[in-house]
C-alpha positions as a LaTeX table, in Angstrom:
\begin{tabular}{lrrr}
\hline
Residue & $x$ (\AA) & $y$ (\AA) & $z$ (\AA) \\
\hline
Unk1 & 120.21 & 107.72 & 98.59 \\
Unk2 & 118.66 & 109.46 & 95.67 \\
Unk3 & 116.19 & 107.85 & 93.51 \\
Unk4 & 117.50 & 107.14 & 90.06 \\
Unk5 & 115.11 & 107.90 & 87.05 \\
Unk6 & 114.74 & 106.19 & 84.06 \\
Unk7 & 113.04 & 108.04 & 80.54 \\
Unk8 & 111.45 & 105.99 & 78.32 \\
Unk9 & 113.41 & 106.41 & 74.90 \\
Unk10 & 111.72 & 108.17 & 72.24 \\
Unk11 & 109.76 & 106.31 & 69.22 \\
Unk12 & 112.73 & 107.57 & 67.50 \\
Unk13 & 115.56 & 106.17 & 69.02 \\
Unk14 & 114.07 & 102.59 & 69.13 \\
Unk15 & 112.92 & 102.74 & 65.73 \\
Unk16 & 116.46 & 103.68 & 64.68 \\
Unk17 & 118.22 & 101.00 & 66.56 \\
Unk18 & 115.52 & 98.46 & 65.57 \\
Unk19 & 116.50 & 99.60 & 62.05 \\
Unk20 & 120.19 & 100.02 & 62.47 \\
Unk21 & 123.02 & 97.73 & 61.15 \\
Unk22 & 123.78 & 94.28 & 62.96 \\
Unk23 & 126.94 & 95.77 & 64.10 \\
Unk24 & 125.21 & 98.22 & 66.33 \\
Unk25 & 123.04 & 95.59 & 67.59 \\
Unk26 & 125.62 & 93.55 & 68.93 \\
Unk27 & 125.29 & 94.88 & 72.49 \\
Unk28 & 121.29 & 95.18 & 72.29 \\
Unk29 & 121.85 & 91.71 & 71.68 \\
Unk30 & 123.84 & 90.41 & 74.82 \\
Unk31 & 120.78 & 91.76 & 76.74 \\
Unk32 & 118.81 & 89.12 & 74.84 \\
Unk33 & 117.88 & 86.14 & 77.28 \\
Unk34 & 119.34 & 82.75 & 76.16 \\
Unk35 & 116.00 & 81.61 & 74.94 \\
Unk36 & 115.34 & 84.85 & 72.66 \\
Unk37 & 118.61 & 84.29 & 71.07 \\
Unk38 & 118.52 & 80.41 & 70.43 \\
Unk39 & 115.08 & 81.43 & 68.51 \\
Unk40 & 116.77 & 84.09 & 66.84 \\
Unk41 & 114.34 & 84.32 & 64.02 \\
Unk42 & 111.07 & 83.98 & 65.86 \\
Unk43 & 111.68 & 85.35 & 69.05 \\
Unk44 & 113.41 & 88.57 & 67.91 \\
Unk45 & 110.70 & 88.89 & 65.42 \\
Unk46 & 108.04 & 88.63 & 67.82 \\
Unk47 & 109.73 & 91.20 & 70.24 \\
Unk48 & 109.99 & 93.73 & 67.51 \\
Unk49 & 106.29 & 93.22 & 66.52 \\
Unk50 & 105.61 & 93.59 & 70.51 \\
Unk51 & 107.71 & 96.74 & 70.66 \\
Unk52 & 106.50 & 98.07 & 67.46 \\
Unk53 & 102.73 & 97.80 & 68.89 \\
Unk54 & 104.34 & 99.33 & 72.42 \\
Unk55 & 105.27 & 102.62 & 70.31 \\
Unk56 & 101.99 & 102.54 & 68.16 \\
Unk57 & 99.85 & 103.19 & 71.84 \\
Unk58 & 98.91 & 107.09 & 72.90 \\
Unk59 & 99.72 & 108.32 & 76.17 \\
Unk60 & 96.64 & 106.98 & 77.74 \\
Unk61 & 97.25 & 102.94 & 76.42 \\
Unk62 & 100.51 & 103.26 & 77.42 \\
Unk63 & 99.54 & 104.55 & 81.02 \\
Unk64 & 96.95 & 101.55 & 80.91 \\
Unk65 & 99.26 & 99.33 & 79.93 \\
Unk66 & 101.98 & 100.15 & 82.28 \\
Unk67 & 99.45 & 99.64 & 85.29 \\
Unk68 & 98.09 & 96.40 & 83.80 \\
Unk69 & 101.75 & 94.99 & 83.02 \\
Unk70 & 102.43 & 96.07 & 87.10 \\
Unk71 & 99.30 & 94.25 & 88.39 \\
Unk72 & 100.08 & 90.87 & 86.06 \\
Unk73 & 104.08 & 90.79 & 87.66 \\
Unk74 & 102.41 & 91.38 & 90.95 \\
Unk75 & 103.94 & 94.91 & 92.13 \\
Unk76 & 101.37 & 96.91 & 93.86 \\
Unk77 & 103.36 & 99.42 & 95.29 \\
Unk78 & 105.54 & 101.12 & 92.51 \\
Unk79 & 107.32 & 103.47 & 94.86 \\
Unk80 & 111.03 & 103.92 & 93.96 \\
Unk81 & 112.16 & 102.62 & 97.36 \\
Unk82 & 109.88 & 99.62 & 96.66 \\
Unk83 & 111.37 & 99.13 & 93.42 \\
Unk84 & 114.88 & 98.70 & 94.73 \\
Unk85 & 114.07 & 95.92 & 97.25 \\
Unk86 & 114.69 & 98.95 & 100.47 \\
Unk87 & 111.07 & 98.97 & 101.20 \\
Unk88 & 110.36 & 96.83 & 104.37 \\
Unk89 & 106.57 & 96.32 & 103.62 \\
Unk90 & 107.29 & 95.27 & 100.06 \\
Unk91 & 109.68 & 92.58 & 101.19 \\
Unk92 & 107.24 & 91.27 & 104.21 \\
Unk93 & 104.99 & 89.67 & 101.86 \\
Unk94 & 105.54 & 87.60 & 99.30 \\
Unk95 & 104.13 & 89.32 & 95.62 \\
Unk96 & 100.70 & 87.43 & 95.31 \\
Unk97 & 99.40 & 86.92 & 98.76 \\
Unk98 & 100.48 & 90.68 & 99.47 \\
Unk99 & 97.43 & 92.79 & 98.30 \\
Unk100 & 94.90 & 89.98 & 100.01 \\
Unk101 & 96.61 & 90.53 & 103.41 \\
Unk102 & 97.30 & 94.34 & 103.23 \\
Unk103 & 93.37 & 95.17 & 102.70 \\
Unk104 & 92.10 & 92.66 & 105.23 \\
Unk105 & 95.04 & 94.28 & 107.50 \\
Unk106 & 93.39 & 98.10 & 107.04 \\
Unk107 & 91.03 & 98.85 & 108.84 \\
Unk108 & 88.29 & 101.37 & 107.48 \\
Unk109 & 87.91 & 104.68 & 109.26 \\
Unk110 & 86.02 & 107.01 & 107.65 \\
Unk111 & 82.33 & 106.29 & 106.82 \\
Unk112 & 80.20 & 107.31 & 103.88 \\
Unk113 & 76.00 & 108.02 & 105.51 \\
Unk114 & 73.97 & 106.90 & 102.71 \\
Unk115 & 70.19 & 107.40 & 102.80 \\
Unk116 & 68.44 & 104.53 & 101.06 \\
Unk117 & 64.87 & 105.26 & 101.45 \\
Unk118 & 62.47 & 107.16 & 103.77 \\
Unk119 & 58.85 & 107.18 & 105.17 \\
Unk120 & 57.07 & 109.34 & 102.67 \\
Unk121 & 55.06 & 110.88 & 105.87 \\
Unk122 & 58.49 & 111.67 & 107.94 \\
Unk123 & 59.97 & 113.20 & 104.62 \\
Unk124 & 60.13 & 116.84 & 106.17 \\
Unk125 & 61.50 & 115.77 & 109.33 \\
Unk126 & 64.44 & 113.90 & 107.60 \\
Unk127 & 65.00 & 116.78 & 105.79 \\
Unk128 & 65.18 & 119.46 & 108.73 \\
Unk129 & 67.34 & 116.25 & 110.13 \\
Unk130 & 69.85 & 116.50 & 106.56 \\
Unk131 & 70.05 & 120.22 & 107.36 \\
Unk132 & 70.89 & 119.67 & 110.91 \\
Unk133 & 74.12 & 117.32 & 110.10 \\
Unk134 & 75.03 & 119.17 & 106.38 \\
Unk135 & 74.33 & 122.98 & 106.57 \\
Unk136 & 72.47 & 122.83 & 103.60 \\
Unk137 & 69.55 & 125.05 & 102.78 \\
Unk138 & 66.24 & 124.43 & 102.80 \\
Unk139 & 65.84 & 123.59 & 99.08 \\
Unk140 & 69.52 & 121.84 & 98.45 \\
Unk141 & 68.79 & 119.28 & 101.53 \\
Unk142 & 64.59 & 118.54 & 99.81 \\
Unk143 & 66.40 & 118.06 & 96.72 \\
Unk144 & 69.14 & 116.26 & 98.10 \\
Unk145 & 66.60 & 113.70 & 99.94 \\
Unk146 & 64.21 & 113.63 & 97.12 \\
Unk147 & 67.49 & 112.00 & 95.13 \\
Unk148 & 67.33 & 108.84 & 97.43 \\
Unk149 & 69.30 & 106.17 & 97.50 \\
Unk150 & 72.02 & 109.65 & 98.13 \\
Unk151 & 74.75 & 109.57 & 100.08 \\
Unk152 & 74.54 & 112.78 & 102.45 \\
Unk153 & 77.80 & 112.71 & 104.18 \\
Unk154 & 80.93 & 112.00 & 102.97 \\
Unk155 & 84.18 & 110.87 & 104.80 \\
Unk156 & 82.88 & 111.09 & 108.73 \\
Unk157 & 84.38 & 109.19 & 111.65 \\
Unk158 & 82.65 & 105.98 & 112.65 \\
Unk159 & 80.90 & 107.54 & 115.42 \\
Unk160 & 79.76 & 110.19 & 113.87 \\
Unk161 & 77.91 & 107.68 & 111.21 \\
Unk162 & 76.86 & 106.04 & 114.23 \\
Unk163 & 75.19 & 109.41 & 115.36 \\
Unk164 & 74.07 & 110.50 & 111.67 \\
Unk165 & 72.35 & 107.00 & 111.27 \\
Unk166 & 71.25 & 106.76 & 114.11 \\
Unk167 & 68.89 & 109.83 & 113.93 \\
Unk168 & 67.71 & 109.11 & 110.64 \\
Unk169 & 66.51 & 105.65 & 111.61 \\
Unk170 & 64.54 & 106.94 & 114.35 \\
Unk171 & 62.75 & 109.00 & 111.61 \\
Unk172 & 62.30 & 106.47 & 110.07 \\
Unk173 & 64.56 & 106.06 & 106.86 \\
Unk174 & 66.97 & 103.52 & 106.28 \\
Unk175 & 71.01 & 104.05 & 106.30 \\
Unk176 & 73.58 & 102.33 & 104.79 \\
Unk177 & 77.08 & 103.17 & 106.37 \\
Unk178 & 80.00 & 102.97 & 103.30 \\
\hline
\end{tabular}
């Protein structure tokens, strides 16, 4: 099955059928919920004042927008498949306890090392240490501990931050795994 795209009209085209004769309108107007068309003066009104502000937004509003209208109907995953209803982990959880349950389902496997502080008197041997686990230099791993709180290693395997951390602390500077 192919996924079926949809392009946004053009400021354009909506403007012209906002603007067009009633006659045009008539199927525009089927579309209209039962509600929108009881109101007919106030709720048309206030969807043309909503779509009139839609088309006055730049790219990056609308972008915003888009993810903040997603987030307030509860869709998370915006996948085509999910979309459609064919996704299986869409339609496993209901829309608002979804997200809670998905993140306390992953578990976290790659570890930031973050050095918080150090013992001012240990400061070169955490630094030959840095250069040990980084293969920095000489002066990119001083500056790089002089910046502390720093993260030095990015995106390692738990035990590796085990190792990392473990090795600074007996230096005596404290780690933060992230």
């Amino acid at each position: 099955m192919t996924p079926t795209m949809t392009k946004i009209p053009s400021k354009s085209l909506l403007l012209s059928l906002l603007h067009s004769p009633p006659s045009l309108l008539s199927p525009l107007s089927r579309r209209l919920s039962a509600s929108a068309s009881a109101a007919a003066g106030g709720g048309t009104q206030k969807l043309e004042r909503i779509a009139d502000e839609l088309l006055s937004l730049n790219k990056i509003e609308r972008y915003d927008f888009s993810i903040l209208f997603r987030l307030k109907l509860g869709l998370t995953n915006t996948s085509p498949s999910s979309l459609s209803g064919l996704d299986p982990s869409a339609s496993a959880h209901p829309a608002g306890a979804g997200a809670g349950a998905a993140a306390a389902a992953v578990e976290k496997t790659m570890f930031d090392v973050k050095l918080e502080k150090f013992d001012a008197a240990a400061k070169i041997k955490v630094i030959k240490e840095v250069r040990s686990f980084t293969e920095l230099g000489l002066k990119e791993a001083k500056d790089l501990v002089e910046k502390t709180p720093v993260i030095v290693k990015k995106g390692v395997t738990k035990e590796e931050a085990d190792t990392i951390a473990e090795k600074l602390k007996a230096l005596g500077a404290t780690v933060v795994l992230e």
